[in-house]
Amino acid sequence: MLPLILYDIPSNVEGTYWSLNTVKSRFVLGYKGLPFKTEWIEYPDIAPRMKEIGATPNKRPDGSDIYTLPVISDPNTGAVVTDSWDIAVYLESTYPEKPIFPKDTNGLIRALDTTYADQTQPAVAFIYLRVTEILRERSVGYFIPAREKLLNRKLGEFSPEGPVRDQHWSVLEKLFTTTKMWHDTTDGKWLVGGTFSYADILVACRLYWLKKVLHDDEWKRVAAWNDGKWEMLLTDVKEECKVIP
Ligand SMILES: N[C@@H](CCC(=O)N[C@@H](CS)C(=O)NCC(=O)O)C(=O)O
């Protein structure tokens, strides 16, 4: 089997990868044990490179086109797939061994993916602020003006310390308190009863992303929530998906 290619965004953190959505594909590839290589692409190079390989653009909330990562290309089938969800579905149907949607859970897990994105949205300015600190220079020059335009705010106003930052923290804490509630309804360690699934990857990737972009003391705060559940869960899922570091 030829290795697949995962197009991913580099940074200065240990291991280079950090991005919430590209990490989801990385975890799935690792879980299924599929060989793959990474092509690193800085933000301003995403659109030209994706056009070059014939990737389909994604959609902004207003319906306009935007080239996003992750994208994977699979030389074994000729497929080029955009969007972490579509990539998960493609990998599951093309390489069904070690399923990530057990017991027909696609629909529910899709709902989880969307719910997670919606619930994090009110705190996203805080994360963007931290992302500007870990990206490489070439990407920072693209990311800051693009996110200032998106949020209609200057970087300094993204998440100022005080009531705004506190609000961002409570959004994040609520997200994980809710996730803990979901976990408490199952007997096993995984969200779909005793079976590992893409749902666990979604939770772990959000944690992974926070761990990579937040300052150490900030990550410690997340890790202390819900009796230290999250650091443990992240370690377990990384192990299942053979993700290092
Ligand atoms: N729904 C998409 C979202 C992908 C996305 O927003 N990717 C970001 C990086 S995490 C991106 O490539 N942005 C390009 C840009 O901002 O120009 C997915 O799950 O793949």
mmCIF file of C-alpha atoms and ligand atoms in Angstrom:
data_model
loop_
_atom_site.group_PDB
_atom_site.id
_atom_site.type_symbol
_atom_site.label_atom_id
_atom_site.label_comp_id
_atom_site.label_asym_id
_atom_site.label_seq_id
_atom_site.Cartn_x
_atom_site.Cartn_y
_atom_site.Cartn_z
ATOM 1 C CA MET A 1 0.000 0.000 0.000
ATOM 2 C CA LEU A 2 1.286 3.466 -0.895
ATOM 3 C CA PRO A 3 1.354 6.056 1.898
ATOM 4 C CA LEU A 4 -1.457 8.607 1.924
ATOM 5 C CA ILE A 5 -0.566 12.303 2.149
ATOM 6 C CA LEU A 6 -1.942 14.467 4.924
ATOM 7 C CA TYR A 7 -1.724 18.207 4.250
ATOM 8 C CA ASP A 8 -1.184 19.932 7.583
ATOM 9 C CA ILE A 9 -0.215 23.332 9.017
ATOM 10 C CA PRO A 10 3.148 23.536 10.826
ATOM 11 C CA SER A 11 3.943 25.415 14.028
ATOM 12 C CA ASN A 12 6.722 25.815 16.554
ATOM 13 C CA VAL A 13 5.254 23.362 19.087
ATOM 14 C CA GLU A 14 6.821 20.007 19.819
ATOM 15 C CA GLY A 15 5.828 17.597 17.041
ATOM 16 C CA THR A 16 4.820 20.523 14.756
ATOM 17 C CA TYR A 17 1.123 19.607 14.507
ATOM 18 C CA TRP A 18 -1.382 21.452 16.607
ATOM 19 C CA SER A 19 -4.439 22.260 14.474
ATOM 20 C CA LEU A 20 -7.748 20.935 15.788
ATOM 21 C CA ASN A 21 -9.116 19.759 12.468
ATOM 22 C CA THR A 22 -5.966 18.366 10.888
ATOM 23 C CA VAL A 23 -5.215 16.483 14.089
ATOM 24 C CA LYS A 24 -8.564 14.662 13.740
ATOM 25 C CA SER A 25 -7.400 13.116 10.446
ATOM 26 C CA ARG A 26 -4.004 12.300 11.921
ATOM 27 C CA PHE A 27 -5.657 10.416 14.806
ATOM 28 C CA VAL A 28 -7.882 8.421 12.401
ATOM 29 C CA LEU A 29 -4.946 7.481 10.147
ATOM 30 C CA GLY A 30 -2.996 6.394 13.224
ATOM 31 C CA TYR A 31 -5.893 4.418 14.689
ATOM 32 C CA LYS A 32 -6.444 2.524 11.458
ATOM 33 C CA GLY A 33 -2.712 1.973 11.106
ATOM 34 C CA LEU A 34 -2.629 3.476 7.595
ATOM 35 C CA PRO A 35 0.771 4.579 6.314
ATOM 36 C CA PHE A 36 0.923 8.305 5.604
ATOM 37 C CA LYS A 37 3.298 11.196 5.027
ATOM 38 C CA THR A 38 2.746 14.822 5.962
ATOM 39 C CA GLU A 39 3.117 17.744 3.603
ATOM 40 C CA TRP A 40 3.467 20.901 5.681
ATOM 41 C CA ILE A 41 1.776 23.991 4.293
ATOM 42 C CA GLU A 42 1.890 27.486 5.770
ATOM 43 C CA TYR A 43 -1.451 29.372 5.803
ATOM 44 C CA PRO A 44 -0.792 31.657 2.783
ATOM 45 C CA ASP A 45 0.187 28.624 0.694
ATOM 46 C CA ILE A 46 -2.951 26.561 1.413
ATOM 47 C CA ALA A 47 -5.099 27.911 -1.445
ATOM 48 C CA PRO A 48 -2.435 27.799 -4.214
ATOM 49 C CA ARG A 49 -1.219 24.332 -3.214
ATOM 50 C CA MET A 50 -4.739 22.919 -2.889
ATOM 51 C CA LYS A 51 -5.678 24.282 -6.313
ATOM 52 C CA GLU A 52 -2.558 22.609 -7.666
ATOM 53 C CA ILE A 53 -3.569 19.172 -6.363
ATOM 54 C CA GLY A 54 -7.202 19.589 -7.401
ATOM 55 C CA ALA A 55 -8.684 19.718 -3.893
ATOM 56 C CA THR A 56 -12.238 20.950 -3.445
ATOM 57 C CA PRO A 57 -12.620 24.193 -1.482
ATOM 58 C CA ASN A 58 -14.623 24.266 1.735
ATOM 59 C CA LYS A 59 -17.393 26.768 2.479
ATOM 60 C CA ARG A 60 -17.378 29.747 4.822
ATOM 61 C CA PRO A 61 -20.557 30.229 6.905
ATOM 62 C CA ASP A 62 -21.662 32.847 4.310
ATOM 63 C CA GLY A 63 -21.377 30.227 1.529
ATOM 64 C CA SER A 64 -18.223 31.604 -0.105
ATOM 65 C CA ASP A 65 -15.309 29.298 -0.966
ATOM 66 C CA ILE A 66 -12.231 28.903 1.225
ATOM 67 C CA TYR A 67 -9.449 26.349 0.912
ATOM 68 C CA THR A 68 -8.924 24.678 4.275
ATOM 69 C CA LEU A 69 -6.842 21.899 5.766
ATOM 70 C CA PRO A 70 -6.974 19.050 6.480
ATOM 71 C CA VAL A 71 -6.943 17.572 3.007
ATOM 72 C CA ILE A 72 -5.728 14.073 2.276
ATOM 73 C CA SER A 73 -4.727 12.546 -1.007
ATOM 74 C CA ASP A 74 -4.738 8.808 -1.446
ATOM 75 C CA PRO A 75 -2.484 7.544 -4.258
ATOM 76 C CA ASN A 76 -4.044 4.071 -3.899
ATOM 77 C CA THR A 77 -7.449 5.287 -5.132
ATOM 78 C CA GLY A 78 -6.671 8.711 -6.632
ATOM 79 C CA ALA A 79 -9.020 10.380 -4.120
ATOM 80 C CA VAL A 80 -8.361 13.896 -2.820
ATOM 81 C CA VAL A 81 -10.619 14.659 0.141
ATOM 82 C CA THR A 82 -11.225 17.983 1.917
ATOM 83 C CA ASP A 83 -12.659 18.482 5.430
ATOM 84 C CA SER A 84 -11.988 16.447 8.552
ATOM 85 C CA TRP A 85 -15.488 14.958 8.601
ATOM 86 C CA ASP A 86 -15.411 13.881 4.958
ATOM 87 C CA ILE A 87 -11.917 12.482 5.477
ATOM 88 C CA ALA A 88 -13.131 10.372 8.416
ATOM 89 C CA VAL A 89 -16.033 9.064 6.308
ATOM 90 C CA TYR A 90 -13.750 8.369 3.328
ATOM 91 C CA LEU A 91 -11.199 6.496 5.439
ATOM 92 C CA GLU A 92 -13.922 4.471 7.116
ATOM 93 C CA SER A 93 -15.509 3.379 3.830
ATOM 94 C CA THR A 94 -12.220 2.775 2.003
ATOM 95 C CA TYR A 95 -10.382 1.143 4.917
ATOM 96 C CA PRO A 96 -13.131 -0.388 7.076
ATOM 97 C CA GLU A 97 -10.848 -2.364 9.349
ATOM 98 C CA LYS A 98 -10.763 -0.932 12.884
ATOM 99 C CA PRO A 99 -14.052 0.968 12.486
ATOM 100 C CA ILE A 100 -14.414 4.476 13.858
ATOM 101 C CA PHE A 101 -18.211 4.553 13.465
ATOM 102 C CA PRO A 102 -19.225 1.361 15.276
ATOM 103 C CA LYS A 103 -22.891 0.361 15.623
ATOM 104 C CA ASP A 104 -24.065 2.833 12.943
ATOM 105 C CA THR A 105 -23.111 5.812 15.062
ATOM 106 C CA ASN A 106 -22.248 8.123 12.122
ATOM 107 C CA GLY A 107 -25.268 10.375 12.648
ATOM 108 C CA LEU A 108 -24.785 10.811 16.377
ATOM 109 C CA ILE A 109 -21.077 11.383 16.059
ATOM 110 C CA ARG A 110 -21.683 13.952 13.324
ATOM 111 C CA ALA A 111 -24.001 15.734 15.770
ATOM 112 C CA LEU A 112 -21.239 15.667 18.379
ATOM 113 C CA ASP A 113 -18.761 17.176 15.901
ATOM 114 C CA THR A 114 -21.133 20.062 15.154
ATOM 115 C CA THR A 115 -22.152 20.571 18.794
ATOM 116 C CA TYR A 116 -18.531 20.767 19.861
ATOM 117 C CA ALA A 117 -17.738 23.370 17.220
ATOM 118 C CA ASP A 118 -20.797 25.448 18.159
ATOM 119 C CA GLN A 119 -20.103 25.265 21.882
ATOM 120 C CA THR A 120 -16.460 26.292 21.509
ATOM 121 C CA GLN A 121 -17.234 29.173 19.157
ATOM 122 C CA PRO A 122 -17.840 31.818 21.883
ATOM 123 C CA ALA A 123 -14.298 31.200 23.217
ATOM 124 C CA VAL A 124 -12.553 30.920 19.883
ATOM 125 C CA ALA A 125 -11.021 34.406 20.067
ATOM 126 C CA PHE A 126 -8.976 33.285 23.075
ATOM 127 C CA ILE A 127 -7.690 30.257 21.177
ATOM 128 C CA TYR A 128 -6.880 32.366 18.101
ATOM 129 C CA LEU A 129 -4.850 34.657 20.327
ATOM 130 C CA ARG A 130 -2.799 31.720 21.549
ATOM 131 C CA VAL A 131 -2.473 30.304 18.004
ATOM 132 C CA THR A 132 -0.717 33.516 16.939
ATOM 133 C CA GLU A 133 1.977 32.660 19.509
ATOM 134 C CA ILE A 134 2.775 29.180 18.157
ATOM 135 C CA LEU A 135 2.561 29.644 14.378
ATOM 136 C CA ARG A 136 5.634 30.263 12.262
ATOM 137 C CA GLU A 137 6.304 33.752 10.968
ATOM 138 C CA ARG A 138 4.935 33.219 7.466
ATOM 139 C CA SER A 139 1.613 31.938 8.795
ATOM 140 C CA VAL A 140 1.355 34.590 11.524
ATOM 141 C CA GLY A 141 1.451 37.307 8.844
ATOM 142 C CA TYR A 142 -1.608 35.707 7.231
ATOM 143 C CA PHE A 143 -3.451 34.494 10.307
ATOM 144 C CA ILE A 144 -3.645 37.745 12.291
ATOM 145 C CA PRO A 145 -5.247 39.980 9.607
ATOM 146 C CA ALA A 146 -7.535 37.115 8.512
ATOM 147 C CA ARG A 147 -8.808 36.503 12.048
ATOM 148 C CA GLU A 148 -9.067 40.250 12.817
ATOM 149 C CA LYS A 149 -11.304 40.537 9.770
ATOM 150 C CA LEU A 150 -13.332 37.477 10.751
ATOM 151 C CA LEU A 151 -13.921 38.675 14.317
ATOM 152 C CA ASN A 152 -14.056 42.343 13.365
ATOM 153 C CA ARG A 153 -11.685 43.081 16.285
ATOM 154 C CA LYS A 154 -8.007 43.905 16.722
ATOM 155 C CA LEU A 155 -5.773 41.193 18.150
ATOM 156 C CA GLY A 156 -5.439 43.083 21.462
ATOM 157 C CA GLU A 157 -9.214 42.923 21.854
ATOM 158 C CA PHE A 158 -9.539 39.193 21.122
ATOM 159 C CA SER A 159 -9.416 38.040 24.721
ATOM 160 C CA PRO A 160 -8.256 40.759 27.125
ATOM 161 C CA GLU A 161 -7.592 39.612 30.705
ATOM 162 C CA GLY A 162 -10.619 40.335 32.913
ATOM 163 C CA PRO A 163 -14.304 39.678 32.338
ATOM 164 C CA VAL A 164 -13.902 38.808 28.641
ATOM 165 C CA ARG A 165 -11.196 36.207 29.297
ATOM 166 C CA ASP A 166 -13.197 34.860 32.266
ATOM 167 C CA GLN A 167 -16.149 34.386 29.954
ATOM 168 C CA HIS A 168 -13.951 32.437 27.512
ATOM 169 C CA TRP A 169 -12.761 30.209 30.331
ATOM 170 C CA SER A 170 -16.281 29.452 31.457
ATOM 171 C CA VAL A 171 -17.281 28.483 27.902
ATOM 172 C CA LEU A 172 -14.407 25.990 27.776
ATOM 173 C CA GLU A 173 -15.104 24.623 31.234
ATOM 174 C CA LYS A 174 -18.780 24.130 30.414
ATOM 175 C CA LEU A 175 -17.832 22.211 27.275
ATOM 176 C CA PHE A 176 -15.898 19.667 29.282
ATOM 177 C CA THR A 177 -18.396 19.499 32.130
ATOM 178 C CA THR A 178 -20.989 18.570 29.502
ATOM 179 C CA THR A 179 -18.626 15.994 28.020
ATOM 180 C CA LYS A 180 -18.118 14.503 31.489
ATOM 181 C CA MET A 181 -21.910 14.182 31.784
ATOM 182 C CA TRP A 182 -21.976 12.219 28.512
ATOM 183 C CA HIS A 183 -19.184 9.984 29.756
ATOM 184 C CA ASP A 184 -21.037 9.350 33.013
ATOM 185 C CA THR A 185 -23.964 7.856 31.075
ATOM 186 C CA THR A 186 -21.779 5.042 29.697
ATOM 187 C CA ASP A 187 -20.191 2.121 31.555
ATOM 188 C CA GLY A 188 -16.962 2.088 29.675
ATOM 189 C CA LYS A 189 -14.005 4.338 29.176
ATOM 190 C CA TRP A 190 -15.198 5.332 25.677
ATOM 191 C CA LEU A 191 -18.233 7.391 24.700
ATOM 192 C CA VAL A 192 -19.942 4.632 22.697
ATOM 193 C CA GLY A 193 -20.114 2.156 25.578
ATOM 194 C CA GLY A 194 -17.038 -0.029 25.602
ATOM 195 C CA THR A 195 -16.135 0.675 21.977
ATOM 196 C CA PHE A 196 -13.570 3.164 20.745
ATOM 197 C CA SER A 197 -14.958 5.528 18.086
ATOM 198 C CA TYR A 198 -14.496 8.824 16.280
ATOM 199 C CA ALA A 199 -16.422 10.414 19.189
ATOM 200 C CA ASP A 200 -13.414 9.778 21.436
ATOM 201 C CA ILE A 201 -11.129 11.189 18.753
ATOM 202 C CA LEU A 202 -13.227 14.376 18.652
ATOM 203 C CA VAL A 203 -12.956 14.876 22.409
ATOM 204 C CA ALA A 204 -9.241 14.073 22.430
ATOM 205 C CA CYS A 205 -8.449 16.362 19.514
ATOM 206 C CA ARG A 206 -10.058 19.314 21.258
ATOM 207 C CA LEU A 207 -7.898 18.550 24.280
ATOM 208 C CA TYR A 208 -4.821 18.047 22.123
ATOM 209 C CA TRP A 209 -5.364 21.407 20.445
ATOM 210 C CA LEU A 210 -5.800 23.199 23.777
ATOM 211 C CA LYS A 211 -2.732 21.516 25.222
ATOM 212 C CA LYS A 212 -0.639 22.602 22.246
ATOM 213 C CA VAL A 213 -1.766 26.213 22.018
ATOM 214 C CA LEU A 214 -2.428 27.235 25.644
ATOM 215 C CA HIS A 215 0.301 28.366 28.015
ATOM 216 C CA ASP A 216 1.466 25.664 30.444
ATOM 217 C CA ASP A 217 -0.364 27.122 33.432
ATOM 218 C CA GLU A 218 -3.523 27.438 31.326
ATOM 219 C CA TRP A 219 -3.345 23.813 30.233
ATOM 220 C CA LYS A 220 -2.845 22.805 33.892
ATOM 221 C CA ARG A 221 -6.125 24.530 34.638
ATOM 222 C CA VAL A 222 -7.924 22.430 31.974
ATOM 223 C CA ALA A 223 -6.148 19.291 33.136
ATOM 224 C CA ALA A 224 -7.415 19.849 36.699
ATOM 225 C CA TRP A 225 -11.096 19.976 35.681
ATOM 226 C CA ASN A 226 -13.333 16.989 36.465
ATOM 227 C CA ASP A 227 -10.780 15.312 38.756
ATOM 228 C CA GLY A 228 -8.011 15.293 36.170
ATOM 229 C CA LYS A 229 -10.062 13.257 33.704
ATOM 230 C CA TRP A 230 -8.884 15.043 30.577
ATOM 231 C CA GLU A 231 -5.156 14.494 30.699
ATOM 232 C CA MET A 232 -5.862 10.797 31.244
ATOM 233 C CA LEU A 233 -8.354 10.603 28.399
ATOM 234 C CA LEU A 234 -5.988 12.395 26.042
ATOM 235 C CA THR A 235 -3.193 9.971 26.928
ATOM 236 C CA ASP A 236 -5.490 6.972 26.343
ATOM 237 C CA VAL A 237 -6.744 8.175 22.955
ATOM 238 C CA LYS A 238 -3.245 9.109 21.788
ATOM 239 C CA GLU A 239 -2.145 5.611 22.664
ATOM 240 C CA GLU A 240 -5.039 4.034 20.702
ATOM 241 C CA CYS A 241 -4.169 6.231 17.712
ATOM 242 C CA LYS A 242 -0.406 5.924 18.073
ATOM 243 C CA VAL A 243 0.023 9.687 18.136
ATOM 244 C CA ILE A 244 3.393 10.883 19.400
ATOM 245 C CA PRO A 245 4.004 13.431 20.900
HETATM 246 N N1 LIG B 1 -14.763 22.099 8.730
HETATM 247 C C1 LIG B 1 -13.375 22.074 8.324
HETATM 248 C C2 LIG B 1 -12.656 23.236 8.942
HETATM 249 C C3 LIG B 1 -11.205 23.281 8.500
HETATM 250 C C4 LIG B 1 -10.523 24.585 8.860
HETATM 251 O O1 LIG B 1 -11.165 25.597 9.235
HETATM 252 N N2 LIG B 1 -9.211 24.565 8.726
HETATM 253 C C5 LIG B 1 -8.413 25.736 9.009
HETATM 254 C C6 LIG B 1 -7.206 25.317 9.843
HETATM 255 S S1 LIG B 1 -7.726 24.564 11.368
HETATM 256 C C7 LIG B 1 -7.907 26.303 7.702
HETATM 257 O O2 LIG B 1 -7.342 25.590 6.902
HETATM 258 N N3 LIG B 1 -8.096 27.608 7.466
HETATM 259 C C8 LIG B 1 -7.635 28.237 6.283
HETATM 260 C C9 LIG B 1 -7.722 29.728 6.384
HETATM 261 O O3 LIG B 1 -8.090 30.237 7.444
HETATM 262 O O4 LIG B 1 -7.393 30.385 5.395
HETATM 263 C C10 LIG B 1 -12.755 20.735 8.753
HETATM 264 O O5 LIG B 1 -13.233 20.142 9.731
HETATM 265 O O6 LIG B 1 -11.847 20.269 8.078
#
